[in-house]
Amino acid sequence: MKALRATVSISGFVAIASMLGAQTAAADAPVPTPEPGGVIRMDTAPGEWWECTGWSLQPPFFQQSPGLMQYALGPEPIYLRFAPGADVWVECAGTGLPVIYYGPIVKAGR
């Protein structure tokens, strides 16, 4: 019993020590860029998974891309479409840290 307790204790200390030095996945936040026709292009970093949402006080009030519970793999850009000149607040969810990116208010391209 003492040998089992010692083995479990040592294994626990090894596991804790290895987790203290572990690196977490860090993501680069998407970069919003207005384009002509009311489009907002969200540029994503290569190899990162993102899903972006836009909120506006003008119709359409809400848009999510690429779709509900779907993610786009960077460097493929994500496009949000709103009325030209609309103020749009963007936020994105990804699979790396930070998991949620609360972006700026962007004026959709004219």
PDB file of C-alpha atoms in Angstrom:
ATOM      1  CA  MET A   1       0.000   0.000   0.000  1.00  0.00           C
ATOM      2  CA  LYS A   2       2.869   2.365   0.801  1.00  0.00           C
ATOM      3  CA  ALA A   3       4.467   1.654  -2.564  1.00  0.00           C
ATOM      4  CA  LEU A   4       1.203   2.397  -4.367  1.00  0.00           C
ATOM      5  CA  ARG A   5       0.756   5.646  -2.437  1.00  0.00           C
ATOM      6  CA  ALA A   6       4.331   6.702  -3.249  1.00  0.00           C
ATOM      7  CA  THR A   7       3.883   5.881  -6.928  1.00  0.00           C
ATOM      8  CA  VAL A   8       0.636   7.855  -7.151  1.00  0.00           C
ATOM      9  CA  SER A   9       2.193  10.836  -5.328  1.00  0.00           C
ATOM     10  CA  ILE A  10       5.248  10.921  -7.567  1.00  0.00           C
ATOM     11  CA  SER A  11       3.087  10.589 -10.705  1.00  0.00           C
ATOM     12  CA  GLY A  12       0.908  13.460  -9.497  1.00  0.00           C
ATOM     13  CA  PHE A  13       3.916  15.710  -8.895  1.00  0.00           C
ATOM     14  CA  VAL A  14       5.338  14.886 -12.326  1.00  0.00           C
ATOM     15  CA  ALA A  15       1.992  15.679 -13.974  1.00  0.00           C
ATOM     16  CA  ILE A  16       1.659  19.005 -12.132  1.00  0.00           C
ATOM     17  CA  ALA A  17       5.243  19.995 -12.954  1.00  0.00           C
ATOM     18  CA  SER A  18       4.713  19.247 -16.641  1.00  0.00           C
ATOM     19  CA  MET A  19       1.505  21.320 -16.743  1.00  0.00           C
ATOM     20  CA  LEU A  20       3.194  24.338 -15.177  1.00  0.00           C
ATOM     21  CA  GLY A  21       5.526  24.612 -18.144  1.00  0.00           C
ATOM     22  CA  ALA A  22       2.888  23.830 -20.761  1.00  0.00           C
ATOM     23  CA  GLN A  23       2.218  26.379 -23.465  1.00  0.00           C
ATOM     24  CA  THR A  24      -1.337  27.303 -24.435  1.00  0.00           C
ATOM     25  CA  ALA A  25      -2.371  27.876 -28.036  1.00  0.00           C
ATOM     26  CA  ALA A  26      -2.342  31.583 -28.791  1.00  0.00           C
ATOM     27  CA  ALA A  27      -4.374  32.973 -31.674  1.00  0.00           C
ATOM     28  CA  ASP A  28      -4.011  36.196 -33.643  1.00  0.00           C
ATOM     29  CA  ALA A  29      -7.254  38.148 -33.684  1.00  0.00           C
ATOM     30  CA  PRO A  30      -8.958  38.601 -37.076  1.00  0.00           C
ATOM     31  CA  VAL A  31      -8.419  41.970 -38.748  1.00  0.00           C
ATOM     32  CA  PRO A  32     -11.580  43.716 -40.058  1.00  0.00           C
ATOM     33  CA  THR A  33     -11.268  45.644 -43.343  1.00  0.00           C
ATOM     34  CA  PRO A  34     -14.172  47.503 -45.044  1.00  0.00           C
ATOM     35  CA  GLU A  35     -14.658  46.752 -48.744  1.00  0.00           C
ATOM     36  CA  PRO A  36     -16.996  48.299 -51.347  1.00  0.00           C
ATOM     37  CA  GLY A  37     -20.665  47.313 -51.333  1.00  0.00           C
ATOM     38  CA  GLY A  38     -21.160  47.033 -47.562  1.00  0.00           C
ATOM     39  CA  VAL A  39     -18.733  44.149 -47.161  1.00  0.00           C
ATOM     40  CA  ILE A  40     -16.440  43.709 -44.173  1.00  0.00           C
ATOM     41  CA  ARG A  41     -13.567  41.298 -44.778  1.00  0.00           C
ATOM     42  CA  MET A  42     -12.125  39.575 -41.704  1.00  0.00           C
ATOM     43  CA  ASP A  43      -8.547  38.453 -42.404  1.00  0.00           C
ATOM     44  CA  THR A  44      -7.517  35.441 -40.330  1.00  0.00           C
ATOM     45  CA  ALA A  45      -4.080  34.020 -39.564  1.00  0.00           C
ATOM     46  CA  PRO A  46      -3.013  30.808 -41.330  1.00  0.00           C
ATOM     47  CA  GLY A  47      -3.912  27.612 -39.493  1.00  0.00           C
ATOM     48  CA  GLU A  48      -6.439  29.204 -37.117  1.00  0.00           C
ATOM     49  CA  TRP A  49     -10.154  28.426 -36.984  1.00  0.00           C
ATOM     50  CA  TRP A  50     -12.565  31.407 -36.647  1.00  0.00           C
ATOM     51  CA  GLU A  51     -16.275  32.199 -36.872  1.00  0.00           C
ATOM     52  CA  CYS A  52     -17.284  35.894 -36.928  1.00  0.00           C
ATOM     53  CA  THR A  53     -20.484  37.768 -36.153  1.00  0.00           C
ATOM     54  CA  GLY A  54     -21.496  41.322 -37.005  1.00  0.00           C
ATOM     55  CA  TRP A  55     -24.125  43.440 -35.220  1.00  0.00           C
ATOM     56  CA  SER A  56     -25.634  46.632 -36.656  1.00  0.00           C
ATOM     57  CA  LEU A  57     -28.481  49.050 -35.923  1.00  0.00           C
ATOM     58  CA  GLN A  58     -29.381  49.007 -39.638  1.00  0.00           C
ATOM     59  CA  PRO A  59     -30.805  46.017 -41.549  1.00  0.00           C
ATOM     60  CA  PRO A  60     -29.537  43.380 -41.695  1.00  0.00           C
ATOM     61  CA  PHE A  61     -29.076  43.682 -37.941  1.00  0.00           C
ATOM     62  CA  PHE A  62     -27.089  40.483 -37.497  1.00  0.00           C
ATOM     63  CA  GLN A  63     -24.907  38.292 -39.666  1.00  0.00           C
ATOM     64  CA  GLN A  64     -22.778  35.297 -38.791  1.00  0.00           C
ATOM     65  CA  SER A  65     -20.219  33.792 -41.099  1.00  0.00           C
ATOM     66  CA  PRO A  66     -19.374  31.112 -42.169  1.00  0.00           C
ATOM     67  CA  GLY A  67     -22.489  29.825 -40.340  1.00  0.00           C
ATOM     68  CA  LEU A  68     -23.851  28.711 -37.009  1.00  0.00           C
ATOM     69  CA  MET A  69     -21.276  26.520 -35.268  1.00  0.00           C
ATOM     70  CA  GLN A  70     -19.065  26.414 -38.368  1.00  0.00           C
ATOM     71  CA  TYR A  71     -15.509  27.720 -38.513  1.00  0.00           C
ATOM     72  CA  ALA A  72     -13.298  28.939 -41.364  1.00  0.00           C
ATOM     73  CA  LEU A  73      -9.640  27.941 -41.458  1.00  0.00           C
ATOM     74  CA  GLY A  74      -7.221  30.829 -42.028  1.00  0.00           C
ATOM     75  CA  PRO A  75      -5.792  32.345 -44.161  1.00  0.00           C
ATOM     76  CA  GLU A  76      -9.215  32.127 -45.836  1.00  0.00           C
ATOM     77  CA  PRO A  77     -10.963  35.481 -45.162  1.00  0.00           C
ATOM     78  CA  ILE A  78     -14.437  35.685 -43.642  1.00  0.00           C
ATOM     79  CA  TYR A  79     -16.948  38.072 -45.232  1.00  0.00           C
ATOM     80  CA  LEU A  80     -19.788  39.894 -43.478  1.00  0.00           C
ATOM     81  CA  ARG A  81     -22.323  41.793 -45.624  1.00  0.00           C
ATOM     82  CA  PHE A  82     -24.261  44.830 -44.380  1.00  0.00           C
ATOM     83  CA  ALA A  83     -25.851  47.978 -45.779  1.00  0.00           C
ATOM     84  CA  PRO A  84     -23.145  50.286 -47.207  1.00  0.00           C
ATOM     85  CA  GLY A  85     -22.049  52.820 -44.607  1.00  0.00           C
ATOM     86  CA  ALA A  86     -23.565  50.921 -41.650  1.00  0.00           C
ATOM     87  CA  ASP A  87     -21.706  50.895 -38.357  1.00  0.00           C
ATOM     88  CA  VAL A  88     -21.035  47.246 -37.492  1.00  0.00           C
ATOM     89  CA  TRP A  89     -19.666  45.819 -34.255  1.00  0.00           C
ATOM     90  CA  VAL A  90     -17.713  42.627 -34.971  1.00  0.00           C
ATOM     91  CA  GLU A  91     -16.860  39.780 -32.666  1.00  0.00           C
ATOM     92  CA  CYS A  92     -15.285  36.439 -33.450  1.00  0.00           C
ATOM     93  CA  ALA A  93     -14.991  33.048 -31.782  1.00  0.00           C
ATOM     94  CA  GLY A  94     -11.984  30.850 -32.391  1.00  0.00           C
ATOM     95  CA  THR A  95     -10.357  27.676 -31.223  1.00  0.00           C
ATOM     96  CA  GLY A  96      -7.192  29.254 -29.752  1.00  0.00           C
ATOM     97  CA  LEU A  97      -6.749  31.738 -26.942  1.00  0.00           C
ATOM     98  CA  PRO A  98      -8.368  34.225 -26.810  1.00  0.00           C
ATOM     99  CA  VAL A  99     -11.385  32.084 -27.617  1.00  0.00           C
ATOM    100  CA  ILE A 100     -13.606  35.153 -28.083  1.00  0.00           C
ATOM    101  CA  TYR A 101     -12.379  38.344 -29.763  1.00  0.00           C
ATOM    102  CA  TYR A 102     -14.504  41.448 -29.244  1.00  0.00           C
ATOM    103  CA  GLY A 103     -13.556  43.657 -32.149  1.00  0.00           C
ATOM    104  CA  PRO A 104     -14.070  47.278 -33.022  1.00  0.00           C
ATOM    105  CA  ILE A 105     -17.002  49.053 -34.604  1.00  0.00           C
ATOM    106  CA  VAL A 106     -16.319  49.127 -38.351  1.00  0.00           C
ATOM    107  CA  LYS A 107     -18.083  51.209 -40.997  1.00  0.00           C
ATOM    108  CA  ALA A 108     -19.180  48.875 -43.792  1.00  0.00           C
ATOM    109  CA  GLY A 109     -17.665  49.878 -47.144  1.00  0.00           C
ATOM    110  CA  ARG A 110     -19.592  52.136 -49.517  1.00  0.00           C
TER     111      ARG A 110
END
